[in-house]
PDB file of C-alpha atoms in Angstrom:
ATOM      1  CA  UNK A   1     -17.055 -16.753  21.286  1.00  0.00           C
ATOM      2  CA  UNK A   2     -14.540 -13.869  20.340  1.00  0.00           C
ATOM      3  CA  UNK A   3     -11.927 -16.247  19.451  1.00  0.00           C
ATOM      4  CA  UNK A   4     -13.934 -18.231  17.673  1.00  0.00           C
ATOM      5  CA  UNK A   5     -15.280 -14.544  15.670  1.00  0.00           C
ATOM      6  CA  UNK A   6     -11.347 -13.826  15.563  1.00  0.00           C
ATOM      7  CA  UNK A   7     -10.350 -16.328  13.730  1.00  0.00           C
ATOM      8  CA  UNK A   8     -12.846 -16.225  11.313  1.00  0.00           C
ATOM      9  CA  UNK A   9     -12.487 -12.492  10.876  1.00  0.00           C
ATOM     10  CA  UNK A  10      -8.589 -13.208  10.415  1.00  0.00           C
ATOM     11  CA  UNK A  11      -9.380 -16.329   7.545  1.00  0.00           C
ATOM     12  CA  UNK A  12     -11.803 -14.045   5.880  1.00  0.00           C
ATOM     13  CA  UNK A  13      -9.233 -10.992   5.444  1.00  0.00           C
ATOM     14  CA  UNK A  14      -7.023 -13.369   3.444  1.00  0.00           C
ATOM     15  CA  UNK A  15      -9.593 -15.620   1.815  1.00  0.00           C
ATOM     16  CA  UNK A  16      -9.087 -13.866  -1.528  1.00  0.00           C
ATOM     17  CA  UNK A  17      -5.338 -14.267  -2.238  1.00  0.00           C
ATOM     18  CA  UNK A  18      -3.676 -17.325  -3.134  1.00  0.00           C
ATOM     19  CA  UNK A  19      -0.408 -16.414  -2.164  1.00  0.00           C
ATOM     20  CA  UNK A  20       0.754 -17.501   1.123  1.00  0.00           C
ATOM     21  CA  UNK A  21       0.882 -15.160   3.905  1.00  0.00           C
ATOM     22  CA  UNK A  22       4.207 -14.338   4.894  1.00  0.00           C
ATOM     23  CA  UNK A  23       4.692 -10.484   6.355  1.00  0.00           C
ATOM     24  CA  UNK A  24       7.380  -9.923   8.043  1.00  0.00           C
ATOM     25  CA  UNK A  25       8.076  -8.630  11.446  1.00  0.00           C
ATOM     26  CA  UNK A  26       7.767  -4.818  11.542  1.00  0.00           C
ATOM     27  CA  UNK A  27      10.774  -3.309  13.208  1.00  0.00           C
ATOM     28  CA  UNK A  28      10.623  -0.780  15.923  1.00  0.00           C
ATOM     29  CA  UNK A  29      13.399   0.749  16.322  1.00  0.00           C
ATOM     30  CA  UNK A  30      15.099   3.107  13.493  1.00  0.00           C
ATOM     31  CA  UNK A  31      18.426   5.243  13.461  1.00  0.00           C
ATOM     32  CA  UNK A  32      17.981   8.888  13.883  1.00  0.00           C
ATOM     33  CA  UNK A  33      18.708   9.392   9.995  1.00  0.00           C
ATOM     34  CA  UNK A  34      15.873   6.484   9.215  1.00  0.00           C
ATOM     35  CA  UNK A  35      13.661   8.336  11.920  1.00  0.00           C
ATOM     36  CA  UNK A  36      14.089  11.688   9.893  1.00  0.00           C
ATOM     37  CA  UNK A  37      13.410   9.759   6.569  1.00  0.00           C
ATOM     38  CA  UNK A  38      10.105   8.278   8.096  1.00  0.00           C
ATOM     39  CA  UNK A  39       8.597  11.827   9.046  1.00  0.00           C
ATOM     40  CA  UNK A  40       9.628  13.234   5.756  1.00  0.00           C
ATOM     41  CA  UNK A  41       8.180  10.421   4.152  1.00  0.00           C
ATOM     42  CA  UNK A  42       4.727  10.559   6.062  1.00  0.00           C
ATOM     43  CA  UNK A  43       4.962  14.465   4.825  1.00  0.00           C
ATOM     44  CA  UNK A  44       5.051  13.555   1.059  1.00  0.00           C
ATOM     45  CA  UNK A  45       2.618  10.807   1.557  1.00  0.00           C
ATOM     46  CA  UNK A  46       0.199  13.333   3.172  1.00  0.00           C
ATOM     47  CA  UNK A  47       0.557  15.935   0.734  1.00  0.00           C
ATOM     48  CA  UNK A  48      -0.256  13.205  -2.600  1.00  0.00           C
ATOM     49  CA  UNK A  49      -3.533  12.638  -1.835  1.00  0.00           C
ATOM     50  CA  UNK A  50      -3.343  10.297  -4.645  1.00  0.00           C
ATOM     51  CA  UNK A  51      -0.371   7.483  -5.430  1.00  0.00           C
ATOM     52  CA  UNK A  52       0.454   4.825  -8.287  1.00  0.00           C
ATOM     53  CA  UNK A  53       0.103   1.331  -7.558  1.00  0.00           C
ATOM     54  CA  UNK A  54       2.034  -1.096  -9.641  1.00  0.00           C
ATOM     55  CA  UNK A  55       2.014  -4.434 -10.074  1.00  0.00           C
ATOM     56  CA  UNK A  56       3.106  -7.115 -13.006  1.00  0.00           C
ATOM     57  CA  UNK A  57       1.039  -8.975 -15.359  1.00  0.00           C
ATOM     58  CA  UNK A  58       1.808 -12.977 -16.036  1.00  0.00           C
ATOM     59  CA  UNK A  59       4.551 -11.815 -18.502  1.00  0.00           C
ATOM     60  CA  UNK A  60       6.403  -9.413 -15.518  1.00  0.00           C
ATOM     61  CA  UNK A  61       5.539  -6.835 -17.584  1.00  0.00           C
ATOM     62  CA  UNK A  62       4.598  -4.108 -14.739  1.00  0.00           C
ATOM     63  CA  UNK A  63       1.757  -2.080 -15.021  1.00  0.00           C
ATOM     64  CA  UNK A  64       0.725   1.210 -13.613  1.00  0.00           C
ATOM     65  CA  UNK A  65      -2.195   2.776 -12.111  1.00  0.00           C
ATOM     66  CA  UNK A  66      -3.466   5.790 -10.052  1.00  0.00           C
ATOM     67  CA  UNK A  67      -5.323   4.505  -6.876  1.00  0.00           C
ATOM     68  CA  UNK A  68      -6.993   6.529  -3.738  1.00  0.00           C
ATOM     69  CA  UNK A  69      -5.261   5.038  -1.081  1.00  0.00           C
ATOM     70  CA  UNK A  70      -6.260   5.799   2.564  1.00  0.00           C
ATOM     71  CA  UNK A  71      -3.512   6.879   4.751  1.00  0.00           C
ATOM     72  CA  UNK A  72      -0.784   4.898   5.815  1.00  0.00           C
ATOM     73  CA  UNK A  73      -1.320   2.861   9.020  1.00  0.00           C
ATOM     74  CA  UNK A  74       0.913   1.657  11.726  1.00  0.00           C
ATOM     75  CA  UNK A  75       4.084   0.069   9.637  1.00  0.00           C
ATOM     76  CA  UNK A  76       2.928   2.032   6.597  1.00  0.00           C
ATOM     77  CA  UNK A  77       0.716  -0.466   6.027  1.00  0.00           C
ATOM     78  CA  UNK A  78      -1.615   0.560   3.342  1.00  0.00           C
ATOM     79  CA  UNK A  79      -5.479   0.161   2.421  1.00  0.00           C
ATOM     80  CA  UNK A  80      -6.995   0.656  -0.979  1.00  0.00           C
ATOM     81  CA  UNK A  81     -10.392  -0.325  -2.747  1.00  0.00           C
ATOM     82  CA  UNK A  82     -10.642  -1.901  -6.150  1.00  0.00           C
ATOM     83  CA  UNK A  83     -13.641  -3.397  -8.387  1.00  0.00           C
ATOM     84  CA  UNK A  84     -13.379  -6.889  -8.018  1.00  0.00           C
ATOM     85  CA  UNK A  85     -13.150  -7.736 -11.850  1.00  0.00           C
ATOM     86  CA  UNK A  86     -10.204  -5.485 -12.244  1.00  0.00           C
ATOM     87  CA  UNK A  87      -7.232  -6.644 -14.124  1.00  0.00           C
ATOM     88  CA  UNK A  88      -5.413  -5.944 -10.610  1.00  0.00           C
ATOM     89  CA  UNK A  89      -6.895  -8.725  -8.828  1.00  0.00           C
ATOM     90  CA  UNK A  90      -5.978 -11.486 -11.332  1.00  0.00           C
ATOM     91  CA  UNK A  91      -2.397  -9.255 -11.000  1.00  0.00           C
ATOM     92  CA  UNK A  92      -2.216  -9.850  -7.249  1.00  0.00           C
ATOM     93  CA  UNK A  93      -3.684 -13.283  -7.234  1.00  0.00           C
ATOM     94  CA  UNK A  94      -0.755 -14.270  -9.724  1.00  0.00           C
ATOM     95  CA  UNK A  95       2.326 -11.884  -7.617  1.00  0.00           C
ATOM     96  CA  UNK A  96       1.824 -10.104  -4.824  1.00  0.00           C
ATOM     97  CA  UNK A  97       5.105  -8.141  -5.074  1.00  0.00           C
ATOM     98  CA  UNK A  98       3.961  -4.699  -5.509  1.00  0.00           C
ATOM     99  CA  UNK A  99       4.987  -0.809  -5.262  1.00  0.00           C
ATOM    100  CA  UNK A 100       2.844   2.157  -4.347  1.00  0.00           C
ATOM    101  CA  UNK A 101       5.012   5.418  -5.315  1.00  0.00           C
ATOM    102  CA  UNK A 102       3.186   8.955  -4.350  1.00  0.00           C
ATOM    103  CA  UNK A 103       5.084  11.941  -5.780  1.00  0.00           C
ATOM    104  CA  UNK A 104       4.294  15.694  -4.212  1.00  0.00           C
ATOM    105  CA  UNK A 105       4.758  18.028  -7.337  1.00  0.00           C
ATOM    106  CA  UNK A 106       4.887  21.139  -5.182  1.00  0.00           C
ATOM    107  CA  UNK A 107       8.212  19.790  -3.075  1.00  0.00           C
ATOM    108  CA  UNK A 108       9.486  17.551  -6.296  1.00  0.00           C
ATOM    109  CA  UNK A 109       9.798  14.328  -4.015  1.00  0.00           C
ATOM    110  CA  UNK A 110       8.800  11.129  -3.998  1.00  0.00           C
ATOM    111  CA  UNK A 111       8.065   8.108  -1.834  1.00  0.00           C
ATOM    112  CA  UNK A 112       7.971   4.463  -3.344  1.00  0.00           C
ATOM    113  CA  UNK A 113       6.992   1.713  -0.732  1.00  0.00           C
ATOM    114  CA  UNK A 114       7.684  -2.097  -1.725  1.00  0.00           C
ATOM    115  CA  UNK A 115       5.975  -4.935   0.053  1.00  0.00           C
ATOM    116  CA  UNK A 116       3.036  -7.418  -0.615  1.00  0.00           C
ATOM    117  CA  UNK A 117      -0.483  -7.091  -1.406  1.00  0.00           C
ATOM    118  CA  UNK A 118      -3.429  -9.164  -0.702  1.00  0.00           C
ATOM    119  CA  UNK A 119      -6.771  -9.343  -1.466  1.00  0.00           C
ATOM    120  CA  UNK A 120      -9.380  -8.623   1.559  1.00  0.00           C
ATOM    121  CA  UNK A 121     -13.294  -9.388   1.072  1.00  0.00           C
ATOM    122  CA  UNK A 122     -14.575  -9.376   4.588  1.00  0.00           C
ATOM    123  CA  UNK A 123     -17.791  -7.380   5.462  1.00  0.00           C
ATOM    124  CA  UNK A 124     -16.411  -5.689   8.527  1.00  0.00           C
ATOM    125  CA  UNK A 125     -13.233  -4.767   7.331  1.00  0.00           C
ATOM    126  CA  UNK A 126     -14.754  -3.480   4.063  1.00  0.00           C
ATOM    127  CA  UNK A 127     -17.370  -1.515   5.976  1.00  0.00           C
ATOM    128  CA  UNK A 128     -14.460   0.061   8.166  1.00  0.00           C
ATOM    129  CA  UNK A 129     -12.522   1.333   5.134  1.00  0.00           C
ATOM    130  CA  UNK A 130     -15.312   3.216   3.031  1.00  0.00           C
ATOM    131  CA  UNK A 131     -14.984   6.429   1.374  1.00  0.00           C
ATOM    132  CA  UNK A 132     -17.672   9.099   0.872  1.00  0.00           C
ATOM    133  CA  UNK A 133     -17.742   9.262  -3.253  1.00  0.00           C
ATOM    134  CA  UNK A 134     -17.032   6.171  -3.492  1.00  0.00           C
ATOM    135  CA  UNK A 135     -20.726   4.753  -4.173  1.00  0.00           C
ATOM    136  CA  UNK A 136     -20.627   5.960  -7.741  1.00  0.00           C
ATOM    137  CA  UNK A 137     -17.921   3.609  -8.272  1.00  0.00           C
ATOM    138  CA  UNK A 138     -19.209   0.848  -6.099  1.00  0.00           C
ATOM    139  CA  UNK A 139     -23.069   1.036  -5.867  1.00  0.00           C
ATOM    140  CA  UNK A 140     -23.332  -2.562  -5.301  1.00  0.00           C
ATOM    141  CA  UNK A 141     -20.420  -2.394  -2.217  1.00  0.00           C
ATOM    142  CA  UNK A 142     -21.372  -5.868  -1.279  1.00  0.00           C
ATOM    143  CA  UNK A 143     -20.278  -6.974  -4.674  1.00  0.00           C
ATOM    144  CA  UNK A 144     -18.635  -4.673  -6.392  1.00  0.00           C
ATOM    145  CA  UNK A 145     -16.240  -3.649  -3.715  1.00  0.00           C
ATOM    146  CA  UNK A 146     -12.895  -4.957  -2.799  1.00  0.00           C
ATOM    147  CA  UNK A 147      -9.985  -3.994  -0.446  1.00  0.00           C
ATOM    148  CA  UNK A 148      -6.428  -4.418  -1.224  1.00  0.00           C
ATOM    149  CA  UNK A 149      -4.002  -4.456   2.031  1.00  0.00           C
ATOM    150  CA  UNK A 150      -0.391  -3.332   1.034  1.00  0.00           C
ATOM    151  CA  UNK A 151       2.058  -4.431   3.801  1.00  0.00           C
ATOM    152  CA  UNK A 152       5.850  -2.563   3.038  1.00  0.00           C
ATOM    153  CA  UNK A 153       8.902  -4.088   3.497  1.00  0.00           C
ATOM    154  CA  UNK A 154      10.635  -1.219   2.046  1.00  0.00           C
ATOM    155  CA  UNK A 155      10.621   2.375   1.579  1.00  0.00           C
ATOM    156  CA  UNK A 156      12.688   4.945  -0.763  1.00  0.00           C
ATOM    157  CA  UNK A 157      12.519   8.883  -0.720  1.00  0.00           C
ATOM    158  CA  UNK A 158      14.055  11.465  -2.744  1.00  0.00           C
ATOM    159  CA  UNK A 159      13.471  14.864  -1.115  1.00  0.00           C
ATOM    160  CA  UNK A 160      15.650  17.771  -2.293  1.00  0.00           C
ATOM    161  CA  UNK A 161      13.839  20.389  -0.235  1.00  0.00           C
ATOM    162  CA  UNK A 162      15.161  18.039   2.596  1.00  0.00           C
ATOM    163  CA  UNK A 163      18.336  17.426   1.057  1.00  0.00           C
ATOM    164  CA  UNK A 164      17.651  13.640   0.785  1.00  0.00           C
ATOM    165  CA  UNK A 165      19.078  13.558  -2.624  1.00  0.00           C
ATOM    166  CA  UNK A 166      20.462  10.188  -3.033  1.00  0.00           C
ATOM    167  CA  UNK A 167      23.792   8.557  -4.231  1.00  0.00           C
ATOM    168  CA  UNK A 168      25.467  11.136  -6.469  1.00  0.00           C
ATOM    169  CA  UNK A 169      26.604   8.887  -8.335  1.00  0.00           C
ATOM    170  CA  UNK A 170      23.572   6.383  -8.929  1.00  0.00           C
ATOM    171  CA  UNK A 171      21.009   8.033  -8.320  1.00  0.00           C
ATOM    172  CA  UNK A 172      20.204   5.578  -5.582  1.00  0.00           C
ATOM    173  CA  UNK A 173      17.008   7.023  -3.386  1.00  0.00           C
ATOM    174  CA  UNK A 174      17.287   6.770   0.537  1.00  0.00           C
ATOM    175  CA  UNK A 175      16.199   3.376   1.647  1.00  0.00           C
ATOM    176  CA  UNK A 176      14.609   2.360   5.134  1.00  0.00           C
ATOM    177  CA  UNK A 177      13.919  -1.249   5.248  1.00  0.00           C
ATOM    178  CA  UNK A 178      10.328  -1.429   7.304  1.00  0.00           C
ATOM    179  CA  UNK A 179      10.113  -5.040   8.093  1.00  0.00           C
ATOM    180  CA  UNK A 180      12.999  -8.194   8.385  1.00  0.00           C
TER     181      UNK A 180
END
């Protein structure tokens, strides 16, 4: 009986998206420089309560938005809520290739994560990751409420306070890749 309540947990999670499921194995091991990147990261993500999540119309053109994402998970993976008829969802349906970038104004650093996105409309899961507020935006949460699971591949910082300042020359933030 679990197995059988497994796997329909596991085809419900993904039942929304119609891109094809393919994360990638999460590493687990990390130099000592990526290691220090990682905590500073997970400081700045911490301290920006709030982050952008950006994703690209039919036409690649990308577009922009503040979400209130909860905190990263295991492999920075990341959960956020979204009304159902949002522009977002057609977005994510169409491309999955997305960034989340949080900025901490008081430090002037940044984190950008880039991975995949999917769609998740199962009643467990949804119940799991709820937010007290959050009924003024969702008062139907059956229906009007829908996750979005960001899965990183990739993650950038710029931290001057930490002296990650990137490639003089370019500009070029700090890079730890998160998955193969």
């Amino acid at each position: 009986m679990k197995k059988g309540l497994y796997i329909f947990s596991f085809s419900l999670i993904f039942a929304c998206t119609t891109t094809p499921i393919k994360e990638k194995k999460l590493k687990t091991t990390f130099s000592l420089t990526e290691a220090a990147i990682l905590t500073e990261a997970k400081s700045i993500i911490e301290s920006s309560y709030y982050c952008t999540l950006i994703t690209q119309d039919k036409k690649g053109q990308p577009k922009a938005r503040i979400v209130e994402p909860f905190l990263p998970e295991k492999g920075y993976t990341v959960w956020m809520a979204t009304n159902p008829n949002s522009r977002k969802v057609i977005q994510l349906k169409n491309n999955s290739k997305t960034t989340l970038h949080y900025f901490d104004k008081s430090k002037l650093a940044y984190v950008s994560l880039m991975g995949d996105a999917y769609l998740v409309d199962d009643a467990i899961i949804k119940a799991q990751k709820w937010k007290e507020g959050w009924e003024k935006f969702y008062p139907k949460r059956d229906t009007d409420y829908l996750l979005i699971k960001f899965v990183p591949h990739t993650l950038e910082l710029i931290s001057p306070s930490k002296k990650y300042l990137g490639d003089k020359i370019t500009w070029k933030p700090h890079q730890v890749l998160l998955r193969k």
